[in-house]
Short mmCIF file of C-alpha atoms and ligand atoms in Angstrom, two decimals:
data_model
loop_
_atom_site.label_atom_id
_atom_site.label_comp_id
_atom_site.label_asym_id
_atom_site.label_seq_id
_atom_site.Cartn_x
_atom_site.Cartn_y
_atom_site.Cartn_z
CA MET J 12 9.02 66.65 -35.59
CA ASN J 13 10.70 63.89 -33.69
CA LEU J 14 9.07 60.91 -35.30
CA LYS J 15 11.69 58.26 -34.74
CA ASN J 16 10.81 58.10 -31.05
CA TYR J 17 7.24 57.17 -31.92
CA LEU J 18 7.27 55.28 -35.20
CA SER J 19 8.03 51.57 -35.07
CA ILE J 20 8.27 49.96 -38.50
CA ALA J 21 8.63 46.18 -38.86
CA ASP J 22 12.01 45.19 -40.38
CA GLU J 23 10.55 43.69 -43.54
CA VAL J 24 8.44 46.79 -44.17
CA ALA J 25 11.26 49.21 -43.38
CA LEU J 26 13.58 47.43 -45.81
CA ALA J 27 10.97 47.44 -48.58
CA ILE J 28 10.36 51.16 -48.09
CA LYS J 29 14.08 51.90 -48.11
CA GLU J 30 14.58 49.94 -51.31
CA GLY J 31 11.57 51.52 -52.99
CA ARG J 32 9.68 48.26 -53.23
CA PRO J 33 5.84 48.25 -53.14
CA VAL J 34 4.16 48.36 -49.73
CA VAL J 35 0.42 48.56 -48.94
CA ALA J 36 -0.80 49.94 -45.61
CA LEU J 37 -3.81 48.25 -43.96
CA GLU J 38 -5.93 49.51 -41.08
CA SER J 39 -6.80 47.81 -37.81
CA THR J 40 -10.17 49.39 -36.92
CA ILE J 41 -11.75 47.12 -39.51
CA LEU J 42 -10.34 44.23 -37.38
CA SER J 43 -11.05 45.49 -33.86
CA HIS J 44 -14.35 47.29 -34.43
CA GLY J 45 -15.57 46.31 -37.91
CA MET J 46 -15.55 42.53 -37.70
CA PRO J 47 -16.35 39.87 -35.08
CA TYR J 48 -13.73 37.68 -33.36
CA PRO J 49 -12.50 35.11 -34.35
CA GLU J 50 -13.54 35.55 -38.00
CA ASN J 51 -11.42 38.70 -38.11
CA VAL J 52 -8.26 36.63 -37.40
CA GLU J 53 -8.68 34.74 -40.63
CA PHE J 54 -9.37 37.96 -42.48
CA ALA J 55 -6.31 39.68 -41.00
CA LYS J 56 -4.09 36.85 -42.21
CA ASN J 57 -5.74 36.44 -45.60
CA VAL J 58 -5.72 40.11 -46.50
CA GLU J 59 -1.96 40.19 -45.97
CA ILE J 60 -1.61 37.10 -48.20
CA VAL J 61 -3.64 38.82 -50.93
CA VAL J 62 -1.25 41.79 -50.83
CA ARG J 63 1.80 39.52 -51.02
CA GLU J 64 0.38 37.49 -53.90
CA ALA J 65 -0.06 40.69 -55.89
CA GLY J 66 3.60 41.58 -55.33
CA ALA J 67 3.60 44.02 -52.38
CA ILE J 68 4.46 43.93 -48.69
CA PRO J 69 1.51 44.38 -46.28
CA ALA J 70 1.84 46.85 -43.40
CA THR J 71 -1.05 46.78 -40.95
CA THR J 72 -0.95 49.78 -38.62
CA ALA J 73 -1.96 50.10 -34.95
CA ILE J 74 -1.01 51.92 -31.76
CA ILE J 75 0.65 49.49 -29.36
CA ASP J 76 2.79 50.14 -26.26
CA GLY J 77 3.20 53.83 -26.98
CA LYS J 78 4.30 53.40 -30.60
CA LEU J 79 2.79 53.98 -34.02
CA LYS J 80 3.24 50.48 -35.41
CA VAL J 81 3.68 49.83 -39.12
CA GLY J 82 3.60 46.12 -39.90
CA LEU J 83 2.27 43.83 -37.17
CA SER J 84 3.52 40.45 -35.96
CA ALA J 85 1.10 37.50 -35.70
CA ASP J 86 0.75 38.21 -31.96
CA GLU J 87 0.01 41.88 -32.57
CA LEU J 88 -2.61 41.01 -35.19
CA GLN J 89 -4.17 38.66 -32.66
CA LEU J 90 -4.22 41.45 -30.08
CA MET J 91 -6.07 43.73 -32.50
CA CYS J 92 -8.56 40.99 -33.43
CA LYS J 93 -9.34 40.04 -29.83
CA ALA J 94 -9.99 43.73 -29.29
CA GLU J 95 -9.92 43.66 -25.48
CA ASN J 96 -9.24 47.22 -24.34
CA ILE J 97 -8.46 48.32 -27.86
CA GLY J 98 -9.83 51.79 -28.59
CA LYS J 99 -10.86 53.22 -31.92
CA VAL J 100 -8.22 55.86 -32.57
CA SER J 101 -8.99 58.84 -34.74
CA ARG J 102 -6.61 61.77 -35.37
CA ARG J 103 -7.64 63.54 -32.18
CA ASP J 104 -6.88 60.48 -30.03
CA VAL J 105 -3.39 59.66 -31.30
CA ALA J 106 -1.29 61.73 -28.89
CA THR J 107 -3.36 60.70 -25.88
CA TYR J 108 -3.04 57.01 -26.69
CA ILE J 109 0.71 57.23 -27.23
CA ALA J 110 1.42 59.38 -24.20
CA THR J 111 -0.67 57.19 -21.87
CA ARG J 112 0.28 53.88 -23.52
CA LYS J 113 -3.22 52.84 -24.41
CA ASN J 114 -3.52 50.37 -27.26
CA GLY J 115 -5.70 51.35 -30.17
CA ALA J 116 -6.85 50.41 -33.63
CA THR J 117 -6.31 52.86 -36.46
CA THR J 118 -9.16 54.15 -38.61
CA VAL J 119 -8.83 55.22 -42.23
CA ALA J 120 -7.83 58.69 -40.99
CA THR J 121 -5.09 57.51 -38.63
CA THR J 122 -3.83 54.80 -40.99
CA MET J 123 -3.39 57.49 -43.65
CA MET J 124 -1.48 59.67 -41.15
CA ILE J 125 0.84 56.83 -40.16
CA ALA J 126 1.31 55.64 -43.76
CA GLU J 127 2.40 59.14 -44.77
CA MET J 128 4.84 59.31 -41.85
CA ALA J 129 6.32 55.97 -42.93
CA ASP J 130 6.41 56.98 -46.61
CA ILE J 131 3.83 54.46 -47.80
CA PRO J 132 1.75 56.03 -50.60
CA ILE J 133 -1.16 53.60 -50.73
CA PHE J 134 -3.60 52.01 -48.34
CA ALA J 135 -6.42 49.50 -48.71
CA THR J 136 -9.56 49.42 -46.56
CA GLY J 137 -13.16 48.22 -46.82
CA GLY J 138 -14.87 51.55 -47.34
CA ILE J 139 -14.07 55.03 -46.11
CA GLY J 140 -16.06 56.88 -43.49
CA GLY J 141 -18.01 59.90 -44.67
CA VAL J 142 -20.98 62.16 -44.11
CA HIS J 143 -23.63 60.33 -42.08
CA ARG J 144 -27.31 60.43 -43.01
CA GLY J 145 -28.86 63.22 -41.03
CA ALA J 146 -25.50 65.01 -40.67
CA GLN J 147 -27.38 68.27 -41.29
CA GLU J 148 -28.60 67.80 -37.69
CA THR J 149 -25.93 65.66 -36.01
CA MET J 150 -22.83 67.06 -37.77
CA ASP J 151 -21.49 63.49 -37.81
CA ILE J 152 -18.87 63.63 -40.53
CA SER J 153 -16.02 61.13 -40.40
CA ALA J 154 -12.52 62.46 -39.79
CA ASP J 155 -11.55 60.24 -42.74
CA LEU J 156 -12.68 63.00 -45.10
CA GLN J 157 -10.47 65.68 -43.56
CA GLU J 158 -7.56 63.28 -43.71
CA LEU J 159 -8.22 62.67 -47.41
CA ALA J 160 -8.18 66.43 -47.86
CA HIS J 161 -4.69 66.87 -46.40
CA THR J 162 -2.66 63.65 -46.30
CA ASN J 163 -0.73 62.34 -49.29
CA VAL J 164 -1.96 58.77 -49.45
CA ALA J 165 -4.20 57.06 -51.99
CA VAL J 166 -7.00 55.02 -50.40
CA VAL J 167 -8.55 52.05 -52.17
CA GLY J 168 -12.05 51.36 -50.87
CA ALA J 169 -15.36 50.05 -52.19
CA GLY J 170 -16.67 53.60 -52.06
CA CYS J 171 -17.87 54.80 -48.69
CA LYS J 172 -19.92 52.68 -46.37
CA SER J 173 -23.50 52.50 -47.60
CA ILE J 174 -24.80 53.44 -44.14
CA LEU J 175 -23.70 56.99 -45.04
CA ASP J 176 -25.19 59.73 -47.19
CA ILE J 177 -23.19 58.93 -50.30
CA GLY J 178 -24.21 62.07 -52.20
CA LEU J 179 -23.14 64.38 -49.36
CA THR J 180 -19.90 62.42 -48.90
CA LEU J 181 -19.06 63.02 -52.56
CA GLU J 182 -19.93 66.73 -52.24
CA TYR J 183 -17.58 67.00 -49.26
CA LEU J 184 -14.75 65.29 -51.16
CA GLU J 185 -15.28 67.67 -54.06
CA THR J 186 -15.11 70.71 -51.79
CA MET J 187 -11.90 69.39 -50.23
CA GLY J 188 -10.30 68.81 -53.62
CA VAL J 189 -10.05 65.05 -53.33
CA PRO J 190 -10.03 63.19 -56.66
CA VAL J 191 -12.56 60.35 -56.74
CA LEU J 192 -11.38 57.80 -59.26
CA GLY J 193 -13.35 54.69 -60.19
CA TYR J 194 -11.37 51.52 -60.75
CA ARG J 195 -12.67 50.29 -64.12
CA THR J 196 -16.04 51.92 -63.46
CA ASP J 197 -17.97 55.13 -64.13
CA ASP J 198 -20.07 54.55 -61.01
CA PHE J 199 -19.18 55.25 -57.42
CA PRO J 200 -19.70 51.92 -55.63
CA ALA J 201 -21.89 51.57 -52.54
CA PHE J 202 -19.81 49.18 -50.44
CA TYR J 203 -22.04 46.06 -50.59
CA THR J 204 -23.20 46.88 -54.10
CA VAL J 205 -21.43 47.72 -57.36
CA LYS J 206 -23.29 50.97 -58.01
CA SER J 207 -24.58 53.79 -55.83
CA GLY J 208 -26.32 55.87 -58.48
CA PHE J 209 -23.54 58.49 -58.27
CA GLY J 210 -20.67 58.86 -60.71
CA VAL J 211 -16.89 59.20 -60.27
CA ASP J 212 -14.59 61.92 -61.66
CA PHE J 213 -12.61 59.55 -63.83
CA ASN J 214 -12.76 55.89 -64.87
CA LEU J 215 -9.30 54.36 -64.26
CA PRO J 216 -8.52 51.80 -66.96
CA ASP J 217 -5.68 50.14 -65.04
CA ALA J 218 -3.30 50.24 -62.10
CA ALA J 219 -0.59 52.02 -64.08
CA THR J 220 -2.88 55.00 -64.71
CA ALA J 221 -3.73 55.19 -61.03
CA ALA J 222 -0.02 55.27 -60.16
CA LYS J 223 0.61 57.98 -62.76
CA ILE J 224 -2.16 60.18 -61.38
CA MET J 225 -0.82 59.75 -57.82
CA LYS J 226 2.70 60.73 -58.86
CA THR J 227 1.51 63.67 -60.96
CA LYS J 228 -0.69 65.04 -58.17
CA TRP J 229 2.05 64.97 -55.59
CA ASP J 230 4.76 66.13 -58.05
CA LEU J 231 2.57 69.17 -58.63
CA GLY J 232 2.47 69.88 -54.91
CA LEU J 233 -1.26 69.21 -54.82
CA ASP J 234 -1.30 67.88 -51.29
CA GLY J 235 -4.01 65.54 -50.09
CA GLY J 236 -5.26 62.04 -50.68
CA ILE J 237 -6.94 60.29 -53.55
CA MET J 238 -10.02 58.10 -53.31
CA ILE J 239 -9.78 55.05 -55.54
CA ALA J 240 -13.24 53.55 -55.61
CA ASN J 241 -13.10 49.85 -56.39
CA PRO J 242 -16.45 48.06 -56.70
CA ILE J 243 -17.14 44.76 -54.99
CA PRO J 244 -16.80 41.87 -57.50
CA GLU J 245 -20.18 41.41 -59.19
CA LYS J 246 -20.70 37.84 -57.95
CA TYR J 247 -20.54 38.96 -54.30
CA SER J 248 -22.60 42.11 -54.77
CA LEU J 249 -25.82 42.36 -52.73
CA ASP J 250 -29.14 43.83 -53.84
CA PHE J 251 -29.14 47.63 -53.41
CA ASP J 252 -32.84 47.99 -52.47
CA GLU J 253 -32.66 45.05 -50.06
CA MET J 254 -29.63 46.59 -48.37
CA GLU J 255 -31.35 50.00 -48.15
CA LYS J 256 -34.15 48.38 -46.13
CA VAL J 257 -31.68 46.70 -43.81
CA ILE J 258 -29.65 49.90 -43.38
CA ASN J 259 -32.77 51.91 -42.59
CA ASN J 260 -33.75 49.39 -39.92
CA ALA J 261 -30.25 49.53 -38.40
CA LEU J 262 -30.34 53.34 -38.44
CA LYS J 263 -33.72 53.32 -36.67
CA LEU J 264 -32.36 50.97 -34.01
CA ALA J 265 -29.29 53.18 -33.50
CA GLU J 266 -31.56 56.18 -33.00
CA GLU J 267 -33.78 54.33 -30.51
CA LYS J 268 -30.73 53.24 -28.53
CA GLY J 269 -29.20 56.70 -28.64
CA ILE J 270 -25.99 55.48 -30.31
CA LYS J 271 -23.73 58.43 -31.15
CA GLY J 272 -20.24 59.47 -32.19
CA LYS J 273 -17.58 56.86 -32.79
CA GLU J 274 -19.92 54.04 -31.69
CA THR J 275 -22.20 54.66 -34.66
CA THR J 276 -20.25 52.95 -37.43
CA PRO J 277 -19.38 49.74 -35.48
CA PHE J 278 -22.96 49.52 -34.18
CA LEU J 279 -24.46 49.78 -37.65
CA LEU J 280 -22.03 47.29 -39.22
CA ALA J 281 -22.65 44.71 -36.48
CA ASN J 282 -26.42 45.06 -36.72
CA ILE J 283 -26.43 44.88 -40.50
CA LYS J 284 -24.40 41.67 -40.23
CA ASP J 285 -26.98 40.13 -37.89
CA MET J 286 -29.96 41.36 -39.90
CA THR J 287 -28.60 39.81 -43.09
CA LYS J 288 -27.60 36.57 -41.30
CA GLY J 289 -23.97 37.14 -42.14
CA GLU J 290 -24.54 37.74 -45.86
CA SER J 291 -23.33 41.31 -45.55
CA PHE J 292 -20.26 40.15 -43.66
CA ALA J 293 -19.35 37.74 -46.46
CA ALA J 294 -19.63 40.64 -48.91
CA ASN J 295 -17.57 42.84 -46.60
CA LEU J 296 -14.74 40.29 -46.59
CA GLN J 297 -14.74 39.91 -50.35
CA LEU J 298 -14.74 43.62 -51.12
CA ALA J 299 -11.88 44.16 -48.67
CA TYR J 300 -9.79 41.40 -50.28
CA ASN J 301 -10.47 42.90 -53.68
CA ASN J 302 -9.33 46.32 -52.46
CA ALA J 303 -6.12 44.84 -51.07
CA LYS J 304 -5.40 43.21 -54.42
CA VAL J 305 -5.98 46.39 -56.43
CA ALA J 306 -3.97 48.47 -53.95
CA ALA J 307 -1.05 46.06 -54.27
CA GLU J 308 -1.21 46.22 -58.07
CA ILE J 309 -1.16 50.01 -57.92
CA ALA J 310 1.72 49.93 -55.40
CA VAL J 311 3.70 47.80 -57.86
CA GLU J 312 3.13 50.33 -60.67
CA TYR J 313 3.88 53.29 -58.40
CA ALA J 314 7.18 51.73 -57.31
CA LYS J 315 8.18 51.39 -60.99
CA LEU J 316 7.59 55.11 -61.58
CA ASN J 317 9.89 56.05 -58.75
CA LYS J 318 12.77 53.75 -59.69
N1 PSU B 601 -14.60 49.95 -43.49
C1 PSU B 601 -15.04 48.73 -43.11
N2 PSU B 601 -15.21 48.49 -41.79
C2 PSU B 601 -14.86 49.41 -40.84
C3 PSU B 601 -14.37 50.69 -41.24
C4 PSU B 601 -14.27 50.90 -42.58
O1 PSU B 601 -15.33 47.89 -43.97
O2 PSU B 601 -14.96 49.12 -39.65
C5 PSU B 601 -13.93 51.71 -40.19
C6 PSU B 601 -12.74 52.49 -40.78
O3 PSU B 601 -11.68 52.38 -39.86
C7 PSU B 601 -13.21 53.92 -40.88
C8 PSU B 601 -14.15 53.98 -39.72
O4 PSU B 601 -12.17 54.85 -40.82
O5 PSU B 601 -14.86 52.73 -39.82
C9 PSU B 601 -15.04 55.21 -39.79
O6 PSU B 601 -15.52 55.47 -38.52
P1 PSU B 601 -16.26 56.88 -38.26
O7 PSU B 601 -17.48 56.83 -39.12
O8 PSU B 601 -16.58 56.89 -36.79
O9 PSU B 601 -15.31 57.95 -38.68
MN1 MN B 602 -18.50 59.90 -36.74
#
């Protein structure tokens, strides 16, 4: 591997990593393809502030000018938010984008890859990708799940996106040996709502326990990620049955329009936002901030263990 030719880590982030201080990776697909412009600019700034306030250094990742970027400048964040000619980069796209100097936003899968390369053990997102409804026919299963199976990074998310088949997503994670830990909950959250009706493997009482499980897993040589499922704060939680109706309408529309592949998730999120008159977007913002906060708290505890 000849990573140093490809990896470009911002000075502040590089120093924190070198000194063993807490760092939290953040993705850019949520900016470029998960949220509208210019609201995403405010989110991109605020989510980094949330990480800092909880005692860690934020490191948003992206592919820019032929480099895997870890830690973006204000201009680079702006570029990702404007999302003009910014692709959605999954594992299979990485080499092509770098070699041909195309700019791209990183998904959960690619942010995990880059975080591991940079030695950042934890990453906060909105919700992970997973097994889509109807995957028995379409075989649409997010590359995020394979990444969780193999890459040594803990991901804090409000469960998986509720547009997915949550039960099948959890089955897949079990098969791949990925621990699914609930942050102060017995229930696997459903993105916009606190509960999905499915359980988690273990109820994490605090950030220190999360850090201890991460260290133990990787000390044991048990490679692969960890899903830390952090429910949306109750006061921002939407009604599960209401959201199911909205999601089903969005799914029907996607089918009518023949939306497939990597377009599916952005299409559904944008339509759900419109159908709920922005209510779902407000919830999306809040759950993502909450994940950034918890990830930073865990990063702080993890850094202590490795001192
Ligand atoms: N969570 C959000 N909004 C998003 C995503 C996650 O709140 O836009 C993105 C993540 O980058 C995730 C991707 O990796 O959606 C999954 O896309 P797909 O289903 O095509 O794998
Ligand atoms: Mn897909």
